[in-house]
C-alpha positions as protocol buffer text, in pm:
chain_id: "A"
residue {
  index: 1
  type: MET
  ca { x: -3193 y: 1785 z: 8310 }
}
residue {
  index: 2
  type: ARG
  ca { x: -3558 y: 1807 z: 8422 }
}
residue {
  index: 3
  type: ALA
  ca { x: -3590 y: 2143 z: 8246 }
}
residue {
  index: 4
  type: LEU
  ca { x: -3507 y: 1981 z: 7910 }
}
residue {
  index: 5
  type: TRP
  ca { x: -3791 y: 1721 z: 7925 }
}
residue {
  index: 6
  type: PRO
  ca { x: -4077 y: 1965 z: 7859 }
}
residue {
  index: 7
  type: LEU
  ca { x: -3887 y: 2117 z: 7566 }
}
residue {
  index: 8
  type: ALA
  ca { x: -3797 y: 1774 z: 7419 }
}
residue {
  index: 9
  type: SER
  ca { x: -4157 y: 1655 z: 7463 }
}
residue {
  index: 10
  type: ALA
  ca { x: -4293 y: 1966 z: 7286 }
}
residue {
  index: 11
  type: LEU
  ca { x: -4050 y: 1922 z: 6994 }
}
residue {
  index: 12
  type: LEU
  ca { x: -4138 y: 1552 z: 6958 }
}
residue {
  index: 13
  type: LEU
  ca { x: -4512 y: 1628 z: 6964 }
}
residue {
  index: 14
  type: ALA
  ca { x: -4473 y: 1902 z: 6702 }
}
residue {
  index: 15
  type: ALA
  ca { x: -4270 y: 1673 z: 6472 }
}
residue {
  index: 16
  type: CYS
  ca { x: -4528 y: 1393 z: 6496 }
}
residue {
  index: 17
  type: SER
  ca { x: -4822 y: 1620 z: 6417 }
}
residue {
  index: 18
  type: ALA
  ca { x: -4664 y: 1806 z: 6125 }
}
residue {
  index: 19
  type: ALA
  ca { x: -4812 y: 1741 z: 5780 }
}
residue {
  index: 20
  type: PRO
  ca { x: -4595 y: 1551 z: 5535 }
}
residue {
  index: 21
  type: ALA
  ca { x: -4401 y: 1764 z: 5287 }
}
residue {
  index: 22
  type: GLN
  ca { x: -4578 y: 1607 z: 4987 }
}
residue {
  index: 23
  type: ALA
  ca { x: -4865 y: 1372 z: 4921 }
}
residue {
  index: 24
  type: PRO
  ca { x: -4778 y: 1009 z: 4849 }
}
residue {
  index: 25
  type: SER
  ca { x: -4772 y: 917 z: 4483 }
}
residue {
  index: 26
  type: VAL
  ca { x: -5045 y: 693 z: 4340 }
}
residue {
  index: 27
  type: PRO
  ca { x: -4920 y: 408 z: 4121 }
}
residue {
  index: 28
  type: ALA
  ca { x: -5075 y: 401 z: 3773 }
}
residue {
  index: 29
  type: SER
  ca { x: -5220 y: 59 z: 3844 }
}
residue {
  index: 30
  type: VAL
  ca { x: -5453 y: 207 z: 4103 }
}
residue {
  index: 31
  type: ALA
  ca { x: -5509 y: 550 z: 3954 }
}
residue {
  index: 32
  type: PRO
  ca { x: -5879 y: 620 z: 3926 }
}
residue {
  index: 33
  type: SER
  ca { x: -6039 y: 635 z: 3585 }
}
residue {
  index: 34
  type: GLY
  ca { x: -5988 y: 974 z: 3427 }
}
residue {
  index: 35
  type: GLN
  ca { x: -5669 y: 1056 z: 3618 }
}
residue {
  index: 36
  type: SER
  ca { x: -5367 y: 1112 z: 3396 }
}
residue {
  index: 37
  type: THR
  ca { x: -5058 y: 917 z: 3483 }
}
residue {
  index: 38
  type: ALA
  ca { x: -4709 y: 873 z: 3345 }
}
residue {
  index: 39
  type: GLY
  ca { x: -4392 y: 731 z: 3488 }
}
residue {
  index: 40
  type: THR
  ca { x: -4051 y: 889 z: 3448 }
}
residue {
  index: 41
  type: GLY
  ca { x: -3986 y: 918 z: 3076 }
}
residue {
  index: 42
  type: GLY
  ca { x: -4319 y: 751 z: 3009 }
}
residue {
  index: 43
  type: ILE
  ca { x: -4606 y: 827 z: 2777 }
}
residue {
  index: 44
  type: GLY
  ca { x: -4903 y: 1004 z: 2936 }
}
residue {
  index: 45
  type: TYR
  ca { x: -5219 y: 799 z: 2968 }
}
residue {
  index: 46
  type: ARG
  ca { x: -5538 y: 766 z: 3169 }
}
residue {
  index: 47
  type: LEU
  ca { x: -5769 y: 473 z: 3234 }
}
residue {
  index: 48
  type: LEU
  ca { x: -6102 y: 498 z: 3053 }
}
residue {
  index: 49
  type: ASP
  ca { x: -6447 y: 427 z: 3194 }
}
residue {
  index: 50
  type: GLY
  ca { x: -6657 y: 165 z: 3026 }
}
residue {
  index: 51
  type: THR
  ca { x: -6638 y: -207 z: 2960 }
}
residue {
  index: 52
  type: PRO
  ca { x: -6384 y: -316 z: 2699 }
}
residue {
  index: 53
  type: ALA
  ca { x: -6516 y: -547 z: 2429 }
}
residue {
  index: 54
  type: GLU
  ca { x: -6469 y: -919 z: 2492 }
}
residue {
  index: 55
  type: ARG
  ca { x: -6180 y: -1081 z: 2308 }
}
residue {
  index: 56
  type: ASN
  ca { x: -6123 y: -1457 z: 2326 }
}
residue {
  index: 57
  type: ASP
  ca { x: -5755 y: -1415 z: 2243 }
}
residue {
  index: 58
  type: ALA
  ca { x: -5500 y: -1186 z: 2404 }
}
residue {
  index: 59
  type: SER
  ca { x: -5436 y: -878 z: 2191 }
}
residue {
  index: 60
  type: VAL
  ca { x: -5339 y: -513 z: 2183 }
}
residue {
  index: 61
  type: GLU
  ca { x: -5563 y: -283 z: 1979 }
}
residue {
  index: 62
  type: ALA
  ca { x: -5574 y: 91 z: 1919 }
}
residue {
  index: 63
  type: ALA
  ca { x: -5819 y: 345 z: 1781 }
}
residue {
  index: 64
  type: PHE
  ca { x: -5757 y: 698 z: 1665 }
}
residue {
  index: 65
  type: ASP
  ca { x: -6116 y: 796 z: 1584 }
}
residue {
  index: 66
  type: GLU
  ca { x: -6451 y: 768 z: 1763 }
}
residue {
  index: 67
  type: ALA
  ca { x: -6600 y: 499 z: 1535 }
}
residue {
  index: 68
  type: SER
  ca { x: -6302 y: 268 z: 1583 }
}
residue {
  index: 69
  type: ALA
  ca { x: -6296 y: 333 z: 1960 }
}
residue {
  index: 70
  type: ALA
  ca { x: -6663 y: 228 z: 1980 }
}
residue {
  index: 71
  type: LYS
  ca { x: -6554 y: -120 z: 1864 }
}
residue {
  index: 72
  type: LEU
  ca { x: -6308 y: -146 z: 2154 }
}
residue {
  index: 73
  type: ILE
  ca { x: -6509 y: -14 z: 2448 }
}
residue {
  index: 74
  type: ASP
  ca { x: -6885 y: -16 z: 2514 }
}
residue {
  index: 75
  type: LYS
  ca { x: -6918 y: 349 z: 2611 }
}
residue {
  index: 76
  type: ALA
  ca { x: -6801 y: 632 z: 2388 }
}
residue {
  index: 77
  type: PRO
  ca { x: -6481 y: 743 z: 2561 }
}
residue {
  index: 78
  type: ALA
  ca { x: -6422 y: 1109 z: 2646 }
}
residue {
  index: 79
  type: VAL
  ca { x: -6117 y: 1139 z: 2423 }
}
residue {
  index: 80
  type: ASP
  ca { x: -5994 y: 1426 z: 2206 }
}
residue {
  index: 81
  type: PHE
  ca { x: -5892 y: 1223 z: 1901 }
}
residue {
  index: 82
  type: ALA
  ca { x: -5695 y: 1519 z: 1763 }
}
residue {
  index: 83
  type: THR
  ca { x: -5441 y: 1473 z: 2043 }
}
residue {
  index: 84
  type: GLN
  ca { x: -5516 y: 1129 z: 2188 }
}
residue {
  index: 85
  type: GLY
  ca { x: -5584 y: 771 z: 2091 }
}
residue {
  index: 86
  type: VAL
  ca { x: -5738 y: 471 z: 2265 }
}
residue {
  index: 87
  type: LEU
  ca { x: -5516 y: 173 z: 2347 }
}
residue {
  index: 88
  type: CYS
  ca { x: -5678 y: -148 z: 2476 }
}
residue {
  index: 89
  type: LEU
  ca { x: -5495 y: -443 z: 2624 }
}
residue {
  index: 90
  type: TYR
  ca { x: -5695 y: -768 z: 2623 }
}
residue {
  index: 91
  type: LEU
  ca { x: -5587 y: -1077 z: 2818 }
}
residue {
  index: 92
  type: GLY
  ca { x: -5830 y: -1303 z: 2628 }
}
residue {
  index: 93
  type: GLN
  ca { x: -6078 y: -1551 z: 2771 }
}
residue {
  index: 94
  type: ARG
  ca { x: -5975 y: -1675 z: 3114 }
}
residue {
  index: 95
  type: THR
  ca { x: -6117 y: -1907 z: 3376 }
}
residue {
  index: 96
  type: GLY
  ca { x: -6155 y: -1715 z: 3699 }
}
residue {
  index: 97
  type: LYS
  ca { x: -6163 y: -1346 z: 3774 }
}
residue {
  index: 98
  type: TRP
  ca { x: -5826 y: -1244 z: 3637 }
}
residue {
  index: 99
  type: GLY
  ca { x: -5737 y: -880 z: 3634 }
}
residue {
  index: 100
  type: PHE
  ca { x: -5444 y: -651 z: 3581 }
}
residue {
  index: 101
  type: GLY
  ca { x: -5323 y: -300 z: 3628 }
}
residue {
  index: 102
  type: VAL
  ca { x: -5127 y: -85 z: 3386 }
}
residue {
  index: 103
  type: ASN
  ca { x: -4819 y: 59 z: 3553 }
}
residue {
  index: 104
  type: GLY
  ca { x: -4671 y: 260 z: 3267 }
}
residue {
  index: 105
  type: LEU
  ca { x: -4607 y: 306 z: 2896 }
}
residue {
  index: 106
  type: THR
  ca { x: -4268 y: 376 z: 2741 }
}
residue {
  index: 107
  type: LEU
  ca { x: -4140 y: 400 z: 2386 }
}
residue {
  index: 108
  type: GLU
  ca { x: -3799 y: 234 z: 2351 }
}
residue {
  index: 109
  type: ASP
  ca { x: -3616 y: 125 z: 2037 }
}
residue {
  index: 110
  type: GLY
  ca { x: -3928 y: 176 z: 1824 }
}
residue {
  index: 111
  type: THR
  ca { x: -4151 y: -42 z: 2045 }
}
residue {
  index: 112
  type: LEU
  ca { x: -4429 y: 68 z: 2279 }
}
residue {
  index: 113
  type: HIS
  ca { x: -4375 y: -116 z: 2608 }
}
residue {
  index: 114
  type: ILE
  ca { x: -4664 y: -167 z: 2847 }
}
residue {
  index: 115
  type: ALA
  ca { x: -4569 y: -242 z: 3206 }
}
residue {
  index: 116
  type: ALA
  ca { x: -4858 y: -428 z: 3368 }
}
residue {
  index: 117
  type: SER
  ca { x: -4928 y: -651 z: 3665 }
}
residue {
  index: 118
  type: GLU
  ca { x: -5162 y: -949 z: 3640 }
}
residue {
  index: 119
  type: ARG
  ca { x: -5380 y: -1056 z: 3930 }
}
residue {
  index: 120
  type: THR
  ca { x: -5464 y: -1425 z: 3948 }
}
residue {
  index: 121
  type: PRO
  ca { x: -5809 y: -1549 z: 4053 }
}
residue {
  index: 122
  type: ARG
  ca { x: -5890 y: -1716 z: 4381 }
}
residue {
  index: 123
  type: ALA
  ca { x: -5868 y: -2094 z: 4390 }
}
residue {
  index: 124
  type: GLY
  ca { x: -6191 y: -2261 z: 4287 }
}
residue {
  index: 125
  type: ASP
  ca { x: -6319 y: -1967 z: 4079 }
}
residue {
  index: 126
  type: THR
  ca { x: -6450 y: -2121 z: 3756 }
}
residue {
  index: 127
  type: SER
  ca { x: -6627 y: -1819 z: 3608 }
}
residue {
  index: 128
  type: THR
  ca { x: -6534 y: -1714 z: 3255 }
}
residue {
  index: 129
  type: THR
  ca { x: -6393 y: -1363 z: 3222 }
}
residue {
  index: 130
  type: HIS
  ca { x: -6232 y: -1147 z: 2953 }
}
residue {
  index: 131
  type: PRO
  ca { x: -5996 y: -913 z: 3144 }
}
residue {
  index: 132
  type: ALA
  ca { x: -5906 y: -594 z: 2960 }
}
residue {
  index: 133
  type: ALA
  ca { x: -5824 y: -228 z: 3013 }
}
residue {
  index: 134
  type: CYS
  ca { x: -5851 y: 67 z: 2777 }
}
residue {
  index: 135
  type: LEU
  ca { x: -5643 y: 382 z: 2807 }
}
residue {
  index: 136
  type: ALA
  ca { x: -5642 y: 725 z: 2648 }
}
residue {
  index: 137
  type: ILE
  ca { x: -5284 y: 785 z: 2533 }
}
residue {
  index: 138
  type: GLU
  ca { x: -5103 y: 1091 z: 2403 }
}
residue {
  index: 139
  type: ARG
  ca { x: -5069 y: 1073 z: 2023 }
}
residue {
  index: 140
  type: ALA
  ca { x: -4779 y: 1317 z: 2005 }
}
residue {
  index: 141
  type: ALA
  ca { x: -4557 y: 1062 z: 2181 }
}
residue {
  index: 142
  type: LEU
  ca { x: -4619 y: 795 z: 1914 }
}
residue {
  index: 143
  type: PRO
  ca { x: -4444 y: 767 z: 1578 }
}
residue {
  index: 144
  type: THR
  ca { x: -4662 y: 747 z: 1266 }
}
residue {
  index: 145
  type: GLY
  ca { x: -4698 y: 406 z: 1101 }
}
residue {
  index: 146
  type: LYS
  ca { x: -4676 y: 51 z: 1228 }
}
residue {
  index: 147
  type: LEU
  ca { x: -4579 y: 43 z: 1594 }
}
residue {
  index: 148
  type: PRO
  ca { x: -4487 y: -283 z: 1770 }
}
residue {
  index: 149
  type: VAL
  ca { x: -4639 y: -312 z: 2118 }
}
residue {
  index: 150
  type: THR
  ca { x: -4545 y: -553 z: 2395 }
}
residue {
  index: 151
  type: ALA
  ca { x: -4684 y: -601 z: 2745 }
}
residue {
  index: 152
  type: VAL
  ca { x: -4490 y: -761 z: 3030 }
}
residue {
  index: 153
  type: ASP
  ca { x: -4593 y: -840 z: 3387 }
}
residue {
  index: 154
  type: THR
  ca { x: -4368 y: -628 z: 3608 }
}
residue {
  index: 155
  type: VAL
  ca { x: -4419 y: -856 z: 3908 }
}
residue {
  index: 156
  type: SER
  ca { x: -4324 y: -1189 z: 3748 }
}
residue {
  index: 157
  type: ASP
  ca { x: -4136 y: -1042 z: 3447 }
}
residue {
  index: 158
  type: GLU
  ca { x: -4348 y: -1272 z: 3228 }
}
residue {
  index: 159
  type: PHE
  ca { x: -4464 y: -1191 z: 2876 }
}
residue {
  index: 160
  type: ILE
  ca { x: -4836 y: -1105 z: 2856 }
}
residue {
  index: 161
  type: VAL
  ca { x: -4907 y: -1016 z: 2491 }
}
residue {
  index: 162
  type: ASP
  ca { x: -4765 y: -833 z: 2193 }
}
residue {
  index: 163
  type: GLY
  ca { x: -4896 y: -698 z: 1866 }
}
residue {
  index: 164
  type: THR
  ca { x: -4871 y: -411 z: 1622 }
}
residue {
  index: 165
  type: ILE
  ca { x: -5088 y: -101 z: 1603 }
}
residue {
  index: 166
  type: GLU
  ca { x: -5117 y: 144 z: 1314 }
}
residue {
  index: 167
  type: VAL
  ca { x: -5069 y: 508 z: 1415 }
}
residue {
  index: 168
  type: PRO
  ca { x: -5215 y: 731 z: 1142 }
}
residue {
  index: 169
  type: SER
  ca { x: -5041 y: 1041 z: 1013 }
}
residue {
  index: 170
  type: GLY
  ca { x: -5153 y: 1363 z: 1168 }
}
residue {
  index: 171
  type: SER
  ca { x: -5062 y: 1246 z: 1515 }
}
residue {
  index: 172
  type: SER
  ca { x: -4775 y: 1496 z: 1526 }
}
residue {
  index: 173
  type: GLY
  ca { x: -4555 y: 1212 z: 1650 }
}
residue {
  index: 174
  type: PRO
  ca { x: -4175 y: 1219 z: 1651 }
}
């Protein structure tokens, strides 16, 4: 029995120090700007650098050319408008430092669904903010024409905002 202890100890030590088979996945809500993300069956997107324009009301807006994108985000985004568009989700004017993450985009039954998660401010925070996020999205995944969009909080399952965007022809969509 004593002869087995050194062998068992060596096997246990080797198992504990072995590298994991694969790196852990990074949820889209925490993916760094510029990193492409997409959930299973989802539409590819990446978070854009820059400060989205302030909107007093919650809305969903899209741009498929550089001039229109400049009205949505303060810094010209690094987007290839031949294959991508810019999609911005605005929560509107809020009291406190609200925020949110985008967890995925899917196209179901002719509607673009945005899965997001809102973050509420700390108690006592009375600052005025305009939380928003802008994404580069793959145009080929979007149908041409009017496209309904809806965003839902995946944590609370509460409605956030909805709207309609216009996807121009030439997007090589389905």
